[in-house]
Structures are given as structure tokens and as C-alpha cells.
Amino acid sequence: MALKDTIQTLLSQVSDIQANNAEELEALRIKYLSKKGEITALFNEFRTVPNEQKRELGQLLNQLRQETEGRINELREQFEAKQAEADKPDLTRTPDPIALGTRHPLSLVREEIEDIFSRIGFTIAQGPEVEDDKHVYGMLNFAPEHPARDMQDTFFIEKEKGVQKPTDVLLRSHTSSVQTRVMTSQKPPIRVLCPGRVYRNEAISARAHCFFHQVEGLYIDKNVSFADLREALLYFSKEMFGPETKIRLRPSYFPFTEPSAEMDISCNICGGKGCSFCKGTGWVEILGCGMVDPNVLEACGIDSKEYSGYAFGMGVERITNLKYRVKDLRLFSENDVRFLRQFESC
Ligand code: PHE
């Protein structure tokens, strides 16, 4: 009964058939079930067994073949299921590539200015861009015939279409208008920073634009002196341009401050030695400032005998130019990604 023993030994091993991958499984199929396989060979041997044993051995052989096929199919299904799982898309994966935008250089610089002044107690104040004459000029001690009001400088808003004559409604030409709004709505002590966009009727070129950005500061309290103004501006300049920075105040004139000054910093490109940027002088102008004119305080309802204050105003584009060497003002508003991408790491 050698055939029966062989069949039974194989039968006892069927459930242990193992394969690590589809290739090994195929090798097993060939080993047992192919034309030259072991089980096929047993079928050939079966033909020679005596008739009275055929029934029993035939049943055993069929069982062996079915169980072997069954086990091999079972293993195949397992591999296929595993493969299908591996082929599934990962729905938790983030799509790529994610295009990140960049901060605008003017925003970066404006925030840095805000940050520096917030460390010495300044808070942010906002005001409207569409303003009236009173807040932009009238309360700021501009004489009625002051040239800044001229059509060449200020954009007036026509109330009615086609009406050309100047009206009371205009686009603010400086953020000093926010100061008048703060002074008329708050009581001293006042310590505010007014960042915002301003408009002037100028031809667009590399050095001038019809809109730009300013940050103005206003501090009103008892006994505020010019020395306080100077110290605040020196602190700002060193924080913004480095501890070596020097400042220089030159007498100037603004209708709303008395005395008034323009402030230069030592050129941060050549360190004050003189270069093409500072036109060989070693100094670059960055802001206007002064003590708030008593007329302005009174116009805003603040007692000029009790209170005094200082104000300053700077162009954000100018500071950005000094920090990042942007030579053409137009780059700031053209949305050219080749320019903006340079600020990716800032
Ligand atoms: N408003 C002035 C300008 O637009 C700047 C300034 C602000 C000067 C405050 C003095 C004090 O040029």
C-alpha cells in the first residue's frame, strides 16, 4: 500500500503548505499540481492499482488534489488582498506641491516698526482712507491756501459725477489725519502709532507713486519734551537698523509741529563713510517730526497749557528700501512673484 501511504502523508501536510510571496506559491503549484507535479504523478500511478482498491484510493487522491488546490487558492487570495491594501491610495496624505505665499516686504517692515514702538508703550490706531478736509488739513493748522491742498497734491473725491471743483471729501495724503481723530476722541495721555496707506497726485515713476504707506506716531502727556522725542527716535533707529546707528535732527517746517525737524540716520549701507546711496554724505533722511503745535492741540480740544506732545511720520517704502535695497517703488505694487518670492524666508 505504498501509494496510499504517500497520499496520506501528503494529505497530512496540505494545511501546512506555506509561501512567502506569489512566486513561492507558484513554485508550490508547479511542484504538486503541474503536469510533472507530485500529485499528477500519483494519478498516473493510480492507473496501475488493482481494481478493488481504485474506489478507496481514487477518493483519497481526489481529496488530496482538492485540498491542495484549496490551500494554494487560499494563500493566493491572501496575497491578493495584501496587494490590494498596499495599492490603495493614502487619503490622509497631503496633496503636493503646496504653493506657499510670501509676506509682502511692506507688511514685514510695517510690522517691525509696530513691534519696536509697541515695546515702549505705543498702541495702534486706524482711520479712514477717504477723509475730509478738516481732519487731513484744517485741524492740523494748514492755512486755507496751503499748497498741499492743491489739486496737484491731493486727490479730491467728486461728489457728483462730472463736478470738477474741489470738494470737502478727499483721499488722505498723510496719516496725520488719524492723529486728529484720536485727539478728538481720546483724552491724554495718548501714545498711538498710525500705520496706513496714503495718496498723492503724483506721476508714477521709480521714485514716486500715487499711493504709498506711512507710519506716524503721536505722544501727548504732561511735560513731554523734545528730548523725549529724540530718545524715542534714537531707540527706534538702533532697533531697526542696528546698535551702531546714529541719528541727526535738522530744523524743518510742518504746519502741525513747532519746532519741526527732519531726521537722518547714518547711512546703513556704507556705515556713514559716504557712498552712492547717501550721495557721499554718510546720512539718509528717514522721517519728519516735531512738537505738536499748540494750535493743533487746541483745535482738537486739548488744553495746550496743560499738555504737550510730539509727533513723527515716516514712509514705509523708504524704510523698506533701506532694509532690502528695493530701488524701484513700482515693484511694491506690481505683484510680480519674482520680486515677492525673494521674501520667502523673511
Ligand atoms: N505728515 C508728515 C508727512 O506726511 C510727516 C510728519 C508727521 C511730520 C508728524 C511731522 C510730524 O510728510
Coordinates of C-alpha atoms and ligand atoms in Angstrom, one line a residue:
M1 CA 0.0 0.0 0.0
A2 CA 2.8 2.4 -0.8
L3 CA 0.5 4.7 -2.8
K4 CA -2.0 5.0 0.0
D5 CA 0.8 5.9 2.5
T6 CA 2.2 8.5 0.1
I7 CA -1.3 10.1 -0.4
Q8 CA -2.0 10.1 3.4
T9 CA 1.4 11.6 4.2
L10 CA 0.8 14.4 1.6
L11 CA -2.8 14.9 2.9
S12 CA -1.5 15.4 6.4
Q13 CA 0.9 18.1 5.1
V14 CA -1.5 20.1 2.9
S15 CA -2.7 22.5 5.6
D16 CA 1.0 23.3 6.4
I17 CA 1.8 24.5 2.9
Q18 CA 3.3 28.0 3.3
A19 CA 4.6 30.6 0.8
N20 CA 6.1 33.9 1.5
N21 CA 5.1 35.5 -1.8
A22 CA 3.3 34.9 -5.1
E23 CA 6.4 33.5 -6.7
E24 CA 6.9 30.9 -4.0
L25 CA 3.2 30.0 -4.3
E26 CA 3.5 29.4 -8.0
A27 CA 6.6 27.2 -7.4
L28 CA 4.4 25.1 -5.0
R29 CA 1.6 24.8 -7.5
I30 CA 4.1 23.5 -10.1
K31 CA 5.6 21.1 -7.5
Y32 CA 2.3 19.5 -6.7
L33 CA -0.3 20.1 -9.5
S34 CA 1.5 20.8 -12.8
K35 CA 1.8 18.1 -15.5
K36 CA 5.0 16.9 -13.9
G37 CA 3.9 17.6 -10.3
E38 CA 3.8 15.1 -7.5
I39 CA 0.1 14.7 -7.3
T40 CA -0.2 14.3 -11.1
A41 CA 2.4 11.6 -10.8
L42 CA 0.2 9.9 -8.2
F43 CA -2.7 9.9 -10.6
N44 CA -0.5 8.2 -13.2
E45 CA 0.5 5.6 -10.6
F46 CA -3.2 5.2 -9.7
R47 CA -3.9 3.7 -13.1
T48 CA -1.8 0.6 -12.2
V49 CA -3.5 -0.2 -8.9
P50 CA -5.8 -3.2 -8.7
N51 CA -9.5 -2.6 -9.4
E52 CA -10.7 -3.4 -5.9
Q53 CA -8.5 -0.6 -4.5
K54 CA -9.5 2.0 -7.1
R55 CA -12.6 3.3 -5.2
E56 CA -10.8 4.0 -1.9
L57 CA -7.6 5.3 -3.5
G58 CA -9.5 7.3 -6.1
Q59 CA -11.4 9.1 -3.4
L60 CA -8.3 9.8 -1.4
L61 CA -6.4 11.1 -4.4
N62 CA -9.3 13.4 -5.4
Q63 CA -9.4 14.7 -1.8
L64 CA -5.7 15.3 -1.9
R65 CA -5.9 17.3 -5.1
Q66 CA -8.9 19.3 -3.9
E67 CA -7.3 20.2 -0.6
T68 CA -4.0 21.1 -2.2
E69 CA -5.8 23.3 -4.8
G70 CA -7.9 24.8 -2.0
R71 CA -4.8 25.6 0.2
I72 CA -3.0 27.2 -2.8
N73 CA -6.0 29.3 -3.7
E74 CA -6.4 30.3 -0.1
L75 CA -2.8 31.5 0.0
R76 CA -3.3 33.3 -3.4
E77 CA -6.3 35.2 -2.1
Q78 CA -4.3 36.3 1.0
F79 CA -1.6 37.7 -1.2
E80 CA -4.0 39.4 -3.5
A81 CA -5.8 41.0 -0.5
K82 CA -2.5 42.2 0.9
Q83 CA -1.5 43.7 -2.5
A84 CA -4.9 45.5 -2.9
E85 CA -4.4 47.0 0.5
A86 CA -0.9 48.2 -0.4
D87 CA -2.2 49.6 -3.7
K88 CA -4.9 51.7 -2.0
P89 CA -4.3 55.5 -2.2
D90 CA -3.4 57.1 1.1
L91 CA -6.2 59.5 1.6
T92 CA -4.5 61.1 4.6
R93 CA -1.5 62.3 2.6
T94 CA -1.4 66.0 1.9
P95 CA -1.5 66.9 -1.7
D96 CA 1.6 68.2 -3.3
P97 CA 3.1 70.6 -4.0
I98 CA 1.6 73.2 -1.7
A99 CA 2.4 76.6 -3.1
L100 CA 3.0 78.9 -0.1
G101 CA 2.6 82.6 -0.5
T102 CA 5.1 85.1 0.9
R103 CA 4.8 88.1 3.2
H104 CA 4.9 91.4 1.4
P105 CA 8.0 93.4 2.2
L106 CA 6.0 96.4 3.2
S107 CA 3.9 94.3 5.6
L108 CA 7.1 92.9 7.1
V109 CA 8.6 96.3 7.7
R110 CA 5.4 97.9 8.9
E111 CA 5.0 95.1 11.5
E112 CA 8.6 95.5 12.6
I113 CA 8.1 99.3 13.1
E114 CA 4.9 98.5 15.1
D115 CA 6.7 95.9 17.1
I116 CA 9.5 98.3 18.1
F117 CA 7.2 101.1 19.2
S118 CA 4.8 98.7 21.0
R119 CA 7.8 97.9 23.3
I120 CA 7.8 101.5 24.5
G121 CA 4.0 101.7 25.1
F122 CA 2.6 102.7 21.7
T123 CA -0.7 101.1 20.6
I124 CA -2.1 101.0 17.0
A125 CA -4.8 103.5 15.8
Q126 CA -6.6 103.3 12.5
G127 CA -8.6 105.8 10.5
P128 CA -10.4 106.1 7.1
E129 CA -8.5 106.5 3.8
V130 CA -11.4 108.6 2.4
E131 CA -11.3 111.6 4.7
D132 CA -12.5 115.2 4.9
D133 CA -10.5 118.4 4.7
K134 CA -11.0 119.1 8.4
H135 CA -9.1 116.0 9.6
V136 CA -6.4 116.0 7.0
Y137 CA -5.6 119.7 6.9
G138 CA -8.0 122.0 8.8
M139 CA -7.3 120.8 12.3
L140 CA -3.6 120.3 11.6
N141 CA -3.0 124.1 11.2
F142 CA -2.8 124.1 7.4
A143 CA -3.7 127.6 6.2
P144 CA -6.7 127.7 3.8
E145 CA -4.4 128.5 0.9
H146 CA -1.7 125.9 1.8
P147 CA -0.3 124.3 -1.4
A148 CA -0.7 120.8 0.0
R149 CA -4.4 121.2 -0.6
D150 CA -3.8 121.9 -4.2
M151 CA -5.3 119.5 -6.8
Q152 CA -1.7 118.6 -7.8
D153 CA -1.1 117.0 -4.4
T154 CA -4.5 115.8 -3.1
F155 CA -7.0 113.5 -4.8
F156 CA -10.4 115.0 -4.3
I157 CA -13.5 112.9 -4.5
E158 CA -16.1 114.3 -6.8
K159 CA -19.5 114.2 -5.0
E160 CA -21.4 114.3 -8.3
K161 CA -20.1 112.8 -11.5
G162 CA -18.6 115.5 -13.7
V163 CA -18.3 118.1 -11.0
Q164 CA -14.7 119.2 -11.2
K165 CA -14.4 121.7 -8.4
P166 CA -12.6 120.5 -5.2
T167 CA -14.9 119.2 -2.6
D168 CA -14.5 118.5 1.1
V169 CA -14.1 114.8 0.5
L170 CA -10.6 113.5 -0.3
L171 CA -8.1 110.7 -0.1
R172 CA -5.9 111.3 2.9
S173 CA -2.4 112.5 1.8
H174 CA -0.8 111.6 5.2
T175 CA -1.8 109.6 8.2
S176 CA -1.7 112.6 10.4
S177 CA -5.4 112.6 9.9
V178 CA -5.6 109.6 12.3
Q179 CA -3.9 111.8 14.9
T180 CA -6.7 114.4 14.7
R181 CA -9.3 111.6 15.0
V182 CA -7.5 110.1 18.1
M183 CA -7.0 113.6 19.7
T184 CA -10.7 114.5 19.3
S185 CA -11.9 111.1 20.6
Q186 CA -9.5 110.3 23.5
K187 CA -8.2 112.1 26.5
P188 CA -4.4 112.4 27.2
P189 CA -2.2 110.6 27.9
I190 CA -2.2 109.4 24.3
R191 CA 0.5 107.2 22.8
V192 CA -0.5 105.9 19.4
L193 CA 1.1 104.6 16.2
C194 CA -0.9 105.2 13.0
P195 CA 0.1 103.0 10.1
G196 CA -1.8 103.2 6.8
R197 CA -1.9 103.9 3.1
V198 CA -1.9 107.5 1.8
Y199 CA -2.5 109.0 -1.6
R200 CA -0.9 111.9 -3.5
N201 CA -1.5 113.0 -7.0
E202 CA 2.0 112.3 -8.4
A203 CA 3.2 110.8 -11.7
I204 CA 4.2 107.2 -11.1
S205 CA 8.0 106.6 -11.5
A206 CA 10.7 104.6 -9.8
R207 CA 10.9 107.2 -7.1
A208 CA 7.3 108.4 -6.7
H209 CA 3.9 106.8 -6.6
C210 CA 0.3 107.9 -6.3
F211 CA -0.1 105.8 -3.2
F212 CA 2.4 104.7 -0.5
H213 CA 2.4 103.8 3.2
Q214 CA 3.2 105.8 6.3
V215 CA 3.6 105.1 10.0
E216 CA 3.0 108.1 12.2
G217 CA 3.4 108.3 15.9
L218 CA 1.8 110.7 18.4
Y219 CA 2.6 111.1 22.1
I220 CA 0.7 113.6 24.3
D221 CA 1.0 113.9 28.0
K222 CA 2.1 116.4 30.7
N223 CA 5.7 117.6 30.2
V224 CA 6.5 115.8 27.0
S225 CA 9.7 117.4 25.7
F226 CA 11.8 117.4 22.5
A227 CA 14.4 115.3 24.4
D228 CA 11.7 112.6 24.8
L229 CA 11.1 112.7 21.0
R230 CA 14.8 112.4 20.3
E231 CA 15.3 109.5 22.7
A232 CA 12.3 107.6 21.2
L233 CA 13.6 108.1 17.7
L234 CA 17.2 107.1 18.6
Y235 CA 15.8 103.9 20.2
F236 CA 13.7 103.2 17.1
S237 CA 16.7 103.7 14.8
K238 CA 19.0 101.4 16.7
E239 CA 16.4 98.7 16.9
M240 CA 15.5 99.0 13.2
F241 CA 19.0 99.5 11.7
G242 CA 21.4 98.2 14.3
P243 CA 23.1 99.4 17.5
E244 CA 25.8 101.4 15.6
T245 CA 23.2 103.7 14.0
K246 CA 23.5 107.4 14.7
I247 CA 20.7 110.0 14.2
R248 CA 20.8 113.7 13.2
L249 CA 17.9 116.1 13.5
R250 CA 17.8 119.1 11.1
P251 CA 15.4 122.0 11.5
S252 CA 12.4 121.8 9.2
Y253 CA 8.9 123.0 8.8
F254 CA 5.5 121.3 9.1
P255 CA 2.3 123.3 9.8
F256 CA 1.3 120.9 12.6
T257 CA 4.5 120.8 14.6
E258 CA 6.7 123.6 16.2
P259 CA 9.6 123.2 16.3
S260 CA 9.8 120.7 13.4
A261 CA 12.7 118.6 12.3
E262 CA 13.7 116.1 9.7
M263 CA 15.7 113.1 10.9
D264 CA 18.6 111.4 9.2
I265 CA 20.2 108.2 10.2
S266 CA 23.9 107.3 9.5
C267 CA 23.8 105.5 6.1
N268 CA 23.4 101.9 6.9
I269 CA 24.9 100.9 3.6
C270 CA 28.4 102.5 4.0
G271 CA 28.2 102.9 7.8
G272 CA 28.5 106.7 7.4
K273 CA 31.6 106.8 5.3
G274 CA 29.8 108.1 2.2
C275 CA 28.5 106.0 -0.8
S276 CA 26.3 106.5 -3.8
F277 CA 23.2 105.6 -1.8
C278 CA 23.7 108.5 0.6
K279 CA 25.2 110.6 -2.2
G280 CA 28.5 110.8 -0.3
T281 CA 27.1 112.5 2.8
G282 CA 27.0 109.5 5.1
W283 CA 23.4 110.3 6.1
V284 CA 20.0 109.4 4.8
E285 CA 16.7 111.1 5.7
I286 CA 14.0 108.8 7.1
L287 CA 11.3 110.9 8.8
G288 CA 9.7 114.2 9.7
C289 CA 8.9 115.0 13.3
G290 CA 8.4 117.8 15.9
M291 CA 6.5 119.0 18.9
V292 CA 2.7 119.1 18.3
D293 CA 1.8 122.7 17.6
P294 CA -0.4 124.2 20.4
N295 CA -2.9 125.3 17.7
V296 CA -3.4 121.6 16.8
L297 CA -3.9 120.6 20.4
E298 CA -6.5 123.4 20.9
A299 CA -8.3 122.6 17.6
C300 CA -8.7 119.1 18.9
G301 CA -9.9 120.2 22.3
I302 CA -6.8 119.5 24.3
D303 CA -5.5 122.2 26.7
S304 CA -2.1 123.3 25.4
K305 CA -1.1 124.8 28.7
E306 CA -1.5 121.5 30.5
Y307 CA -0.4 119.2 27.8
S308 CA 2.4 118.9 25.2
G309 CA 3.3 116.2 22.8
Y310 CA 5.5 115.1 19.9
A311 CA 4.7 113.5 16.6
F312 CA 6.7 111.9 13.9
G313 CA 5.9 110.3 10.5
M314 CA 7.9 108.0 8.2
G315 CA 7.4 106.4 4.8
V316 CA 7.3 102.6 5.0
E317 CA 8.6 102.3 1.4
R318 CA 11.7 104.4 2.4
I319 CA 12.5 102.2 5.4
T320 CA 11.9 99.0 3.3
N321 CA 14.2 100.5 0.6
L322 CA 17.0 100.9 3.3
K323 CA 16.4 97.5 4.7
Y324 CA 16.1 95.5 1.5
R325 CA 17.5 97.8 -1.2
V326 CA 14.4 98.0 -3.3
K327 CA 15.4 100.5 -6.0
D328 CA 12.1 100.9 -7.8
L329 CA 9.0 101.9 -5.9
R330 CA 6.7 100.3 -8.5
L331 CA 7.9 96.8 -7.5
F332 CA 5.8 97.1 -4.3
S333 CA 2.5 97.2 -6.1
E334 CA 3.0 95.2 -9.3
N335 CA 2.5 91.8 -7.7
D336 CA 5.5 90.3 -9.6
V337 CA 6.1 87.0 -8.0
R338 CA 9.8 87.1 -9.0
F339 CA 10.1 90.1 -6.7
L340 CA 7.8 88.8 -3.9
R341 CA 9.4 85.3 -3.8
Q342 CA 12.7 86.9 -2.6
F343 CA 11.0 87.5 0.7
E344 CA 10.1 83.8 1.2
S345 CA 12.5 83.3 4.2
C346 CA 11.7 86.6 5.9
Ligands
PHE1 N1 2.7 114.1 7.9 C1 4.1 114.4 7.5 C2 4.2 113.9 6.0 O1 3.3 113.3 5.5 C3 5.1 113.7 8.4 C4 5.1 114.2 9.8 C5 4.3 113.6 10.7 C6 5.9 115.2 10.2 C7 4.3 114.0 12.0 C8 6.0 115.7 11.5 C9 5.2 115.1 12.4 O2 5.2 114.2 5.4

